[in-house]
Amino acid sequence: MGLSMNVLALCKVKKILKKVNALKESVAQLSDEELQAKTPYFKQKIKEGVSLDKLLPEAFAVMREADKRVLGLFPFDVQVMGGIVLHQGNVAEMKTGEGKTLTATLPLYLNALTGKGTFLVTTNGYLAERDCKELKPVYQFMGLSCCFGAPEEKNLKPAVKRRIYDHDIVYTTNSALGFDYLIDNLAKDKESKYMRPFNYAIIDEADQVLLDTAQMPLIIAGAPRVQSNQYGTANTFVTTLKKDEDYEFNEEETNVWLTEDGVKRAQSYYGIENIFTEEHHELLQHIVLALRVNYLLKRGDDYVVQDGEVKLLDKNNGRVMEGNKLESGMHQAIEAKEEVEITPAMRAMASVTYQNFFRMFPKIAGMTGTGKVAEEEFINTYYMKVVQIPTNRPVQRIDLPDRIYVTLPEKLLASLEVVKKIHATGQPLLIATANVEISEIYSELLLREKIPHNVLNANNVPKEAEIIKEAGQKDAVTVATLMAGRGTDIKLGPGVKELGGLVVIGTEKLASKRDDLQLRGRSGRQGDPGMSLFFTSLEDEVVIKHGLTWVHKYYDKNKDFDWDQPRLLTKRKFRRALENAQKASDNEGQKGRETSLEFDESLRMQREIIYQQRNELINAQGGYDVEKIITNQIERFVSTHPKLDTFTLSHYIFSNLTYHYQGDITQVDLTNANAVKEHLLGIAREELALKKGKLANQAEVANFYRTAILRAIDACWIEEVDNLQQLRTVVSSRSLAQRQPMYEYHKEAFRSYGKMKADVYQKIVKNLLLSSVVKTKKGNVIYFV
């Protein structure tokens, strides 16, 4: 079914390609000036209502010719086909080395003609900056502006960022774009905003960005919490515990807990009678965090320590995720474990997942070498089909069947023997490992065999470009984590084709079939020869987590081994078992992303409402009915306090209306609701009049009102975002009480939103009436809200 759908999609694409090719000769006859004049011509046609689809054949033919003249590269038919798929808002699956970078110039040019801006989103800044630098001349030749949107400089001023985002084409990273969106929606005024409405984006390595990292939310943190001093003591206690005696853990479910003996030991260690009381809730939470980071998270696999800092690793490619931290005290618990400085636990001020972020674009497209296996998820989540583009030259790479061994050491030793034989021929080798730890172990094995090599992992990212450049040279041996599996193009050096091309050696069955395909795709680019071979074992993480019971039983009976005789498992049932484990892992990943999207739905709806309200406030010139807000809040107070006393009333006045009340509260008839209401309204109106009296004109008054309202919304929204982040952790435990966590989450989120709205109005009244308005000597107005 999938194949026939792809054939049908390609037939439609080829019809459009035929129209593009029909214009090839006539466009080639144009002078440079005539070619460049096509851009204003296309823009005028768009203004007249001509659709981009109708302009596509001529626009693609024009840009294709521009690529040839400026870059010396004329896009092949398959690249034009890829560009058509990208323009249609789908995913183009193109093999490594097929020129996705050049392919993107065609739809980027066409969609940038609208003047609404386009993005090319890549997974890391090096690639984005490199591609922007290489392709900028052709865009400028055609009268469009192009810019790199993820500079290393931090805290750029809004005016600088506005200039970046005003370019027709912006090359950037997914994280830079996402964080800029969040920061832009924390702006206090119109001058602080810099992003235009979203229009069109092409996402390189689309399956990694839109699927693999989709569950990791982008979070702007601020407003630090009160720092706990219990991380260190909890970590020290946990290191004294014994497995299966004091604690147990389920690696498949990534869960760990104290046994009954462990609870008794904790109570004895801390000198308390019952650790499960409300009084000791925080202590128990710290012990659970310490258990998780000590027995579920691994250094080199989940994180690394660099320059005295704990930095998280992307499980999908081994790259350091700069600026990302685990929530709910988990990051601080790791810092205690690694004995580095414990950083403050921060509140989440703004948050968005890549799933919901990219769904905000009217049109997105994707490029990847491995999208077809996840087409169903692309369709369900992003409404994008995956179209497999044929290669320009037939793939010559030989993909050998996996070699399966019982244990990890047997697998590594067997692979080392193959590496030694291939290295003796001079063929370059790329040895792919699943994590930093295994890459270091393999490096030690190669050193023992006196084989010179490079290591590419999260500990030496700055050398990535140099290492990849050398990886295709004769005699080269490169040990790399999965970070070498994406966004890199290993070119063969002199004489390497004759030797058989690059050999990719995988040392583990990876969590997703797409990762396997990505690694194999490092070899055999553009019709080059090559070979790939994976060495796997029953100790691979995907087998441990998702293998069938009989596989685990077989391993338990046969885990003892002879160092000199690695056991190769040749029966078909083992191959099927590993394939099924990988399928189960893929399915679990997809289910997790679907769950994440469902959880994020409440936050998404709230975020859209709040951001829309903020933008309306920032762009408005006035018209704030603050007296109505104040009246409603006073009426709410009076209606909820039918039996008022003088203390409650005076407390409300001083906490919400004014610090300077000098009236006689005993003269107010507390049994008459209308009398109380009129008294409070009189105080509020008098206080508001004092503020307005210090402002020169209606514009200053409107600005004061806007500031008071915005700060109220922001303060309450920060609390709401942080609350919803914590709520996800809390409701997960309710399944133990036979409750449905998703239902519980949305129910609590709805209740929380209602409370936030009430808090916003109360905060607005306080900001309006309790703030100070001060004029400086220069006549500037400062609001102390």
GROMACS .gro file of C-alpha atoms in nm, residues 122-127 174 205 208 213 216 300-304 306 311-322 324 434-436 456-465 468 481-489 522:
model
   54
  122THR     CA    1   1.869   2.227   1.077
  123THR     CA    2   1.974   2.030   1.383
  124ASN     CA    3   2.291   2.220   1.468
  125GLY     CA    4   2.436   2.566   1.422
  126TYR     CA    5   2.743   2.455   1.231
  127LEU     CA    6   2.535   2.310   0.947
  174ASN     CA    7   1.520   2.413   1.574
  205GLU     CA    8   1.651   1.576   0.938
  208GLN     CA    9   1.489   1.369   1.429
  213THR     CA   10   1.316   1.523   2.001
  216MET     CA   11   1.157   1.728   2.497
  300GLY     CA   12   2.813   0.922   2.921
  301ASP     CA   13   2.474   0.790   2.815
  302ASP     CA   14   2.223   1.038   2.956
  303TYR     CA   15   2.460   1.323   3.043
  304VAL     CA   16   2.824   1.430   3.061
  306GLN     CA   17   3.208   1.931   3.121
  311LYS     CA   18   2.508   1.870   3.046
  312LEU     CA   19   2.231   1.652   2.907
  313LEU     CA   20   2.285   1.435   2.601
  314ASP     CA   21   2.037   1.386   2.320
  315LYS     CA   22   1.962   1.012   2.333
  316ASN     CA   23   1.906   1.009   1.958
  317ASN     CA   24   2.240   1.144   1.842
  318GLY     CA   25   2.470   1.180   2.143
  319ARG     CA   26   2.498   1.558   2.110
  320VAL     CA   27   2.508   1.787   2.413
  321MET     CA   28   2.177   1.974   2.454
  322GLU     CA   29   2.311   2.314   2.555
  324ASN     CA   30   1.859   2.211   2.870
  434ALA     CA   31   2.522   0.395   2.096
  435ASN     CA   32   2.673   0.609   2.372
  436VAL     CA   33   2.985   0.790   2.492
  456LEU     CA   34   3.371   1.170   1.781
  457ASN     CA   35   3.137   1.199   2.078
  458ALA     CA   36   2.988   1.462   2.306
  459ASN     CA   37   3.329   1.523   2.466
  460ASN     CA   38   3.487   1.661   2.147
  461VAL     CA   39   3.208   1.824   1.945
  462PRO     CA   40   3.431   2.122   1.843
  463LYS     CA   41   3.639   1.883   1.630
  464GLU     CA   42   3.335   1.729   1.458
  465ALA     CA   43   3.385   1.897   1.119
  468ILE     CA   44   3.411   1.392   0.954
  481THR     CA   45   2.830   0.802   1.865
  482LEU     CA   46   2.508   0.854   1.672
  483MET     CA   47   2.598   1.221   1.624
  484ALA     CA   48   2.785   1.105   1.312
  485GLY     CA   49   2.466   0.954   1.177
  486ARG     CA   50   2.285   1.274   1.084
  487GLY     CA   51   2.360   1.596   0.905
  488THR     CA   52   2.704   1.480   0.793
  489ASP     CA   53   2.834   1.393   0.448
  522ARG     CA   54   2.685   0.736   0.579
   0.00000   0.00000   0.00000
